[in-house]
Structure formats: C-alpha cells, structure tokens
Short mmCIF file of C-alpha atoms in Angstrom, two decimals:
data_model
loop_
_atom_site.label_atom_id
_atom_site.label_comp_id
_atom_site.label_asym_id
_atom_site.label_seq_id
_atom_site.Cartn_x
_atom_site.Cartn_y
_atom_site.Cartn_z
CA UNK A 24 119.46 204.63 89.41
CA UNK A 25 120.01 207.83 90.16
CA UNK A 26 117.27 208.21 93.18
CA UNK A 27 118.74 204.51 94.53
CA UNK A 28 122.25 206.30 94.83
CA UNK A 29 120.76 209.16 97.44
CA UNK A 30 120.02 206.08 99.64
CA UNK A 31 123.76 204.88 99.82
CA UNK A 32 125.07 208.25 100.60
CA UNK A 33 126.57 209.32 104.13
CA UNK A 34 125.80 212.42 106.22
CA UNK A 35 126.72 213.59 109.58
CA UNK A 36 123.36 211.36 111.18
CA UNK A 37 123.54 208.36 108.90
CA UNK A 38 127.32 208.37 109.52
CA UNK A 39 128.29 205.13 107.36
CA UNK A 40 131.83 206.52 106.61
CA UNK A 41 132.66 206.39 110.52
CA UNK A 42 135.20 204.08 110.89
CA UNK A 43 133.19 202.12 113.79
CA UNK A 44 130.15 201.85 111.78
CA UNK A 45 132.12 200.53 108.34
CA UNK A 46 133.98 198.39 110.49
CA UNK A 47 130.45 196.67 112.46
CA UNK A 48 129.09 196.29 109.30
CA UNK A 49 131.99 194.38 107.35
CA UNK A 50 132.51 192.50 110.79
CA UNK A 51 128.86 191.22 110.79
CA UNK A 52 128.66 190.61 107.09
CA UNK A 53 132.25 188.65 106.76
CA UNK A 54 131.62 186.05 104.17
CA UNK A 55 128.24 186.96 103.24
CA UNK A 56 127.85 187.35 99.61
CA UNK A 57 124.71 188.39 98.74
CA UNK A 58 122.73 191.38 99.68
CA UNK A 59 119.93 189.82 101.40
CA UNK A 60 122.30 187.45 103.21
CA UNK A 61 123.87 190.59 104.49
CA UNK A 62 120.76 192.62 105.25
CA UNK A 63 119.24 189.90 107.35
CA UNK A 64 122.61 189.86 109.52
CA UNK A 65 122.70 193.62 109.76
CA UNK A 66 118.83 193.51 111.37
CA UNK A 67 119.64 191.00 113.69
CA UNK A 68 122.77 192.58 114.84
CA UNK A 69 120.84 195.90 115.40
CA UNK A 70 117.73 194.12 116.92
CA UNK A 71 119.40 192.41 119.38
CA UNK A 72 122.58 193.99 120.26
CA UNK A 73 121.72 197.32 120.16
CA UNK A 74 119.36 197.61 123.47
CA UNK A 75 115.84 199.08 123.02
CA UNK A 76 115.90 202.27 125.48
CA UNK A 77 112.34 204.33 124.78
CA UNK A 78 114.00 207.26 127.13
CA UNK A 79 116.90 208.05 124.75
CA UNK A 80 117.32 212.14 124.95
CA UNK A 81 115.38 213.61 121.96
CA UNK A 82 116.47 216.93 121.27
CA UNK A 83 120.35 216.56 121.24
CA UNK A 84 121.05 215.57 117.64
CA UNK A 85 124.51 213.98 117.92
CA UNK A 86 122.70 211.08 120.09
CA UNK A 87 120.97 210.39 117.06
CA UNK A 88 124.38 209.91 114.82
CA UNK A 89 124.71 205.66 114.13
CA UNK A 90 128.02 205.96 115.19
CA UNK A 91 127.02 207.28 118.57
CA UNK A 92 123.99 204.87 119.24
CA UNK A 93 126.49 202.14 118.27
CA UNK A 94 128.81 203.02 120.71
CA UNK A 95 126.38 203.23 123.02
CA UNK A 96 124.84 199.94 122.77
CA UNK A 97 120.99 201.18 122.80
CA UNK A 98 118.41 203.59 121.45
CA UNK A 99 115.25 204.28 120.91
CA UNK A 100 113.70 202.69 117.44
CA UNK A 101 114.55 206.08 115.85
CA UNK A 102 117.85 205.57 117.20
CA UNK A 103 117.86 201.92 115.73
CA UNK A 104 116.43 202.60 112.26
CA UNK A 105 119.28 205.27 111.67
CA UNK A 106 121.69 202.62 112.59
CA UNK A 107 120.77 199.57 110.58
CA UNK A 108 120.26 202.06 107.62
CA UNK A 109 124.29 203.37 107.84
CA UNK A 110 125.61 199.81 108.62
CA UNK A 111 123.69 198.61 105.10
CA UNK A 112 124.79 201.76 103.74
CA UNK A 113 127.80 201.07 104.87
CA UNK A 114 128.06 197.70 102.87
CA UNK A 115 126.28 199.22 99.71
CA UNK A 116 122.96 198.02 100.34
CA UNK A 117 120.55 200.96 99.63
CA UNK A 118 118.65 202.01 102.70
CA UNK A 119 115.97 204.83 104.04
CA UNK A 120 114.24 205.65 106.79
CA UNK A 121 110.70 205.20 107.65
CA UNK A 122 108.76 207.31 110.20
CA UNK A 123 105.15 206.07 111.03
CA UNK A 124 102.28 206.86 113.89
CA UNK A 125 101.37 204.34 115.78
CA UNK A 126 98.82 202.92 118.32
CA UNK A 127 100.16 201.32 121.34
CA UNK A 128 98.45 199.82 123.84
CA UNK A 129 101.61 198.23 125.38
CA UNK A 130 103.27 200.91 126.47
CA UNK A 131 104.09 202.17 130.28
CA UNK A 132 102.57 204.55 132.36
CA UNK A 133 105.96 206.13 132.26
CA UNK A 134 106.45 206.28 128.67
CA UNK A 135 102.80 207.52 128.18
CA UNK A 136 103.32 210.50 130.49
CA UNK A 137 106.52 211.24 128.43
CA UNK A 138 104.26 211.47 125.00
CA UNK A 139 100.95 213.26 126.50
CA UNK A 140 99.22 210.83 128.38
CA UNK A 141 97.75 208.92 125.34
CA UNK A 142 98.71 205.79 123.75
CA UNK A 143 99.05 207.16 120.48
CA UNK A 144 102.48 207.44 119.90
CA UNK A 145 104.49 209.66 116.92
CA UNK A 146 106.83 209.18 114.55
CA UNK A 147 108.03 205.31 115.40
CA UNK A 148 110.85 205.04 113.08
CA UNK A 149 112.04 201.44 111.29
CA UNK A 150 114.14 201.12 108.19
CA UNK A 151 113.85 200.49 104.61
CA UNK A 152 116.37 198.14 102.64
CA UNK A 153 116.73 198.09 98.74
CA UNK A 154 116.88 194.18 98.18
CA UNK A 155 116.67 192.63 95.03
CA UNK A 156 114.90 195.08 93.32
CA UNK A 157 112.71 196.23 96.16
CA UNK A 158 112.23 198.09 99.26
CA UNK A 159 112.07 195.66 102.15
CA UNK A 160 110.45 197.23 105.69
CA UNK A 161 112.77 196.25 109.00
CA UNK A 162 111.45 197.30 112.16
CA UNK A 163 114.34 196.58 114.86
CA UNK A 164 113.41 198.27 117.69
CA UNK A 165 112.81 196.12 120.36
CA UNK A 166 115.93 193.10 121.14
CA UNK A 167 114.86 189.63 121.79
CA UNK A 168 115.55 190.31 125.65
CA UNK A 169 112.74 193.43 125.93
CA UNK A 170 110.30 190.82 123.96
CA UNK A 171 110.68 187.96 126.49
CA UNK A 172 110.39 190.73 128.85
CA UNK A 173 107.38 192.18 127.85
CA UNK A 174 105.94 189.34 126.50
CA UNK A 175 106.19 190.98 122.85
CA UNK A 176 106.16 188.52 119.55
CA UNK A 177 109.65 189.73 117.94
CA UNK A 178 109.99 190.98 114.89
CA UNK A 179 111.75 188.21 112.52
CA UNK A 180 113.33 189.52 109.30
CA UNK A 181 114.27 186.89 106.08
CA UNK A 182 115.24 189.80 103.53
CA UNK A 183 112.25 189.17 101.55
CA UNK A 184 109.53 189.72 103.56
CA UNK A 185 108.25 193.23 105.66
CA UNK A 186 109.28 192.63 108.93
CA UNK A 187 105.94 195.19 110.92
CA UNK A 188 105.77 195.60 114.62
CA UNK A 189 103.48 192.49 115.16
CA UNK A 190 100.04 194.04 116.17
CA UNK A 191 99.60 191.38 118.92
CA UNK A 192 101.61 190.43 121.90
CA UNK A 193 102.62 186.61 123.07
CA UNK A 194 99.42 186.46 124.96
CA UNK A 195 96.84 187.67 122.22
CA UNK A 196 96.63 191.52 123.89
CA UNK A 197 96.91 194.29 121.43
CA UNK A 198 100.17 195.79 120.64
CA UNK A 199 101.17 197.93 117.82
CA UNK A 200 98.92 199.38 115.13
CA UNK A 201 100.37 201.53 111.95
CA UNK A 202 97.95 204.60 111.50
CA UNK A 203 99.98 207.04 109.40
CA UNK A 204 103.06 207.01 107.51
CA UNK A 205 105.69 209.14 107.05
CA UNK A 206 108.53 209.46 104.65
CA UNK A 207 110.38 207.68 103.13
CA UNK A 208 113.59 209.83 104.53
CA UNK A 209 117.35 209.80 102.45
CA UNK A 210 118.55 211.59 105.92
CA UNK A 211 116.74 211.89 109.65
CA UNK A 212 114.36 215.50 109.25
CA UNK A 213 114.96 216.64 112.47
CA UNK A 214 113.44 220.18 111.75
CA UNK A 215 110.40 218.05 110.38
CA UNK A 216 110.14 215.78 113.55
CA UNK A 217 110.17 218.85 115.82
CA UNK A 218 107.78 220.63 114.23
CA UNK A 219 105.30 217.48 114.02
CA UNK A 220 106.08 217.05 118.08
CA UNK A 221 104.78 220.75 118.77
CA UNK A 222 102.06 220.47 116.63
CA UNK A 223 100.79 216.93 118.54
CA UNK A 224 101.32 218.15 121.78
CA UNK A 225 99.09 221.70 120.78
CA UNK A 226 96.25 218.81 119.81
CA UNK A 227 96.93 217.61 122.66
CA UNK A 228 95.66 220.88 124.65
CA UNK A 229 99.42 221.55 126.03
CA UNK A 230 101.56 224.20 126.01
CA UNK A 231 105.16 222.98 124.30
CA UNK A 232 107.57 224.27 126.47
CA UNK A 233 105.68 223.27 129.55
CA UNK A 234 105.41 219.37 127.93
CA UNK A 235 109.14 219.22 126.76
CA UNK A 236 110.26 220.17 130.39
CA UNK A 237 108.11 217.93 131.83
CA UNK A 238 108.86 215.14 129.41
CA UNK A 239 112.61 215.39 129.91
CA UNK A 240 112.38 215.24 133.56
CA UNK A 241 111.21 211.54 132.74
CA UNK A 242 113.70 210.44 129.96
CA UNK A 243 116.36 211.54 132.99
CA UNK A 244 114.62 210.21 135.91
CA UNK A 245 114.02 206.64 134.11
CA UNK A 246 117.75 206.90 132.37
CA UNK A 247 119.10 207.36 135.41
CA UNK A 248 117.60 203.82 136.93
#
C-alpha cells in the first residue's frame, strides 16, 4: 500500500494540488462514482481537449508542469501523460508515468529533422492508472482532430483495457511500434531524459550542442505557424 501511495503524491511537475488542475479534474468527474468511471473521463478530457503539439519546447521544465500544459490547451504526449496522471491524482486515482521508444513511420519531415533524421523516436511518454487492482496503460497523445487529420486510428480507453498507440493507421500503413520501455516514473526524470537525449543523438554521429540548436530552431519555426 505503501508503494501505491508514492503514485498519488504531488510535486512541482505532477502539480495535482494546483488549484486549476483539482478543479478540471472534479469538474470532469462530477457525479462519477467509481474509479474507472472517472479514469475513462479524465483520458478523454486530456485526449481531446488538450491539443497534440509535437514542437512543445523541451528543455524549459515549467512547460512540463500539468498545470501549465492545462492552461495551455496542448502538449506534446510527454506533456499529456504528466497531465492525465495529476488530474487522476488529483481525484485519488493512483497514477505513473510511462516513457517508451518507439518506431514511427508516420511522422513529418519536420519532426524527423527535430529528432536526428530517423524515425526512431525516444522516450514517447503515456500514463499509467491504478484501476481496480491494476495498472491500466493510457496513451493520450494525439486528440480526435490530429487523428482525422492524419488519418491515425485513435486511441479508445474503457478503464479496463491498455489503451497502445495503434501500430496501424486508418489506411493499413504502419504507424507506431513499442521497442523499449522505460520506467515506470512516480515523478517526470528530467535529469534521466536529458541524459538519454545526448546519449541518442552521440549514436546518432552528432555533436549535442550542435543538434539541440538546430532542433530548437524547428520547435520555434513550426510553433510559430
């Protein structure tokens, strides 16, 4: 019980004592009663009205606070996860983060430059939820609007059932593969995410401070559109 309670607790990232992000979560939940009832309307909430925005700054850590991807009204699916796992939080349902590699072979020319050129990409983050005596996986990164976009099958979630990136899109292409896990993560480990960025980009054959600069320029150039 002891190890469930570290997953209810609020720090300065997973900020589910913020007034906003108490108040969201007892907003979407009003007259729920159970926890999977609750859970599922959390996901959707963060799915769909929190926009998906893959060129959400990186390396300035108050972006990555819930409260402040809340306000903003999009993120990146690290951006996401932290948020679905403070409004549950928030509400009492245990909840962790998940970090995982992934092949994908729908992302932009754009968004590939920003991570190396490859369509490998690191550290995709989703959440965990504690329902009913087990850990449930909720993926909410991209909103119903980027799927009929893109073209993407979205991610449904029923409380019971893992709720993966699906690894195929509408049309039968190849879209999201898991390849390596990490975690599972009572807080966001910033230091640990850093590190793991330098060390993929050395694989990669490119100098870190050259790629960051580089990779910025992009997440302002395509924020800025």
């Amino acid at each position: 019980m002891a190890e469930i309670e570290n997953y209810l607790r609020c720090t300065e990232i997973i900020d589910c004592d913020t007034g906003s992000v108490r108040e969201k979560a007892i907003e979407t939940t009003k007259g729920l009663k159970t926890d999977k009832e609750k859970a599922v309307a959390l996901y959707y909430f963060v799915r769909d009205k929190i926009k998906h925005n893959a060129y959400t700054p990186l390396y300035d850590p108050s972006r990555y606070k819930a409260s402040s991807t809340l306000e903003a009204g999009h993120g990146m699916c690290q951006n996401k996860a932290i948020l679905l796992v403070a409004l549950a939080r928030a509400v009492g349902i245990p909840a962790r983060l998940g970090l995982v590699d992934v092949e994908d072979h729908q992302l932009s020319e754009s968004f590939k430059q920003m991570i190396g050129g490859v369509n490998t990409m690191p550290l995709h983050g989703f959440a965990e939820l504690y329902i009913d005596g087990r850990w449930v996986h909720a993926s909410p990164a991209y909103d119903l609007a980027t799927c009929q976009k893109k073209g993407f099958i979205p991610v449904e979630f029923d409380g019971v059932n893992d709720a993966k990136d699906s690894e195929y899109t509408k049309a039968g292409q190849p879209h999201m593969k898991h390849i390596k896990y990490h975690g599972p993560y009572e807080d966001l480990p910033l230091d640990e995410i850093y590190s793991y960025y330098r060390e993929w980009i050395t694989k990669l054959g490119m100098e870190w401070g050259d790629f960051k600069g580089a990779s910025e320029e992009i997440r302002k150039r395509k924020s800025a559109n």
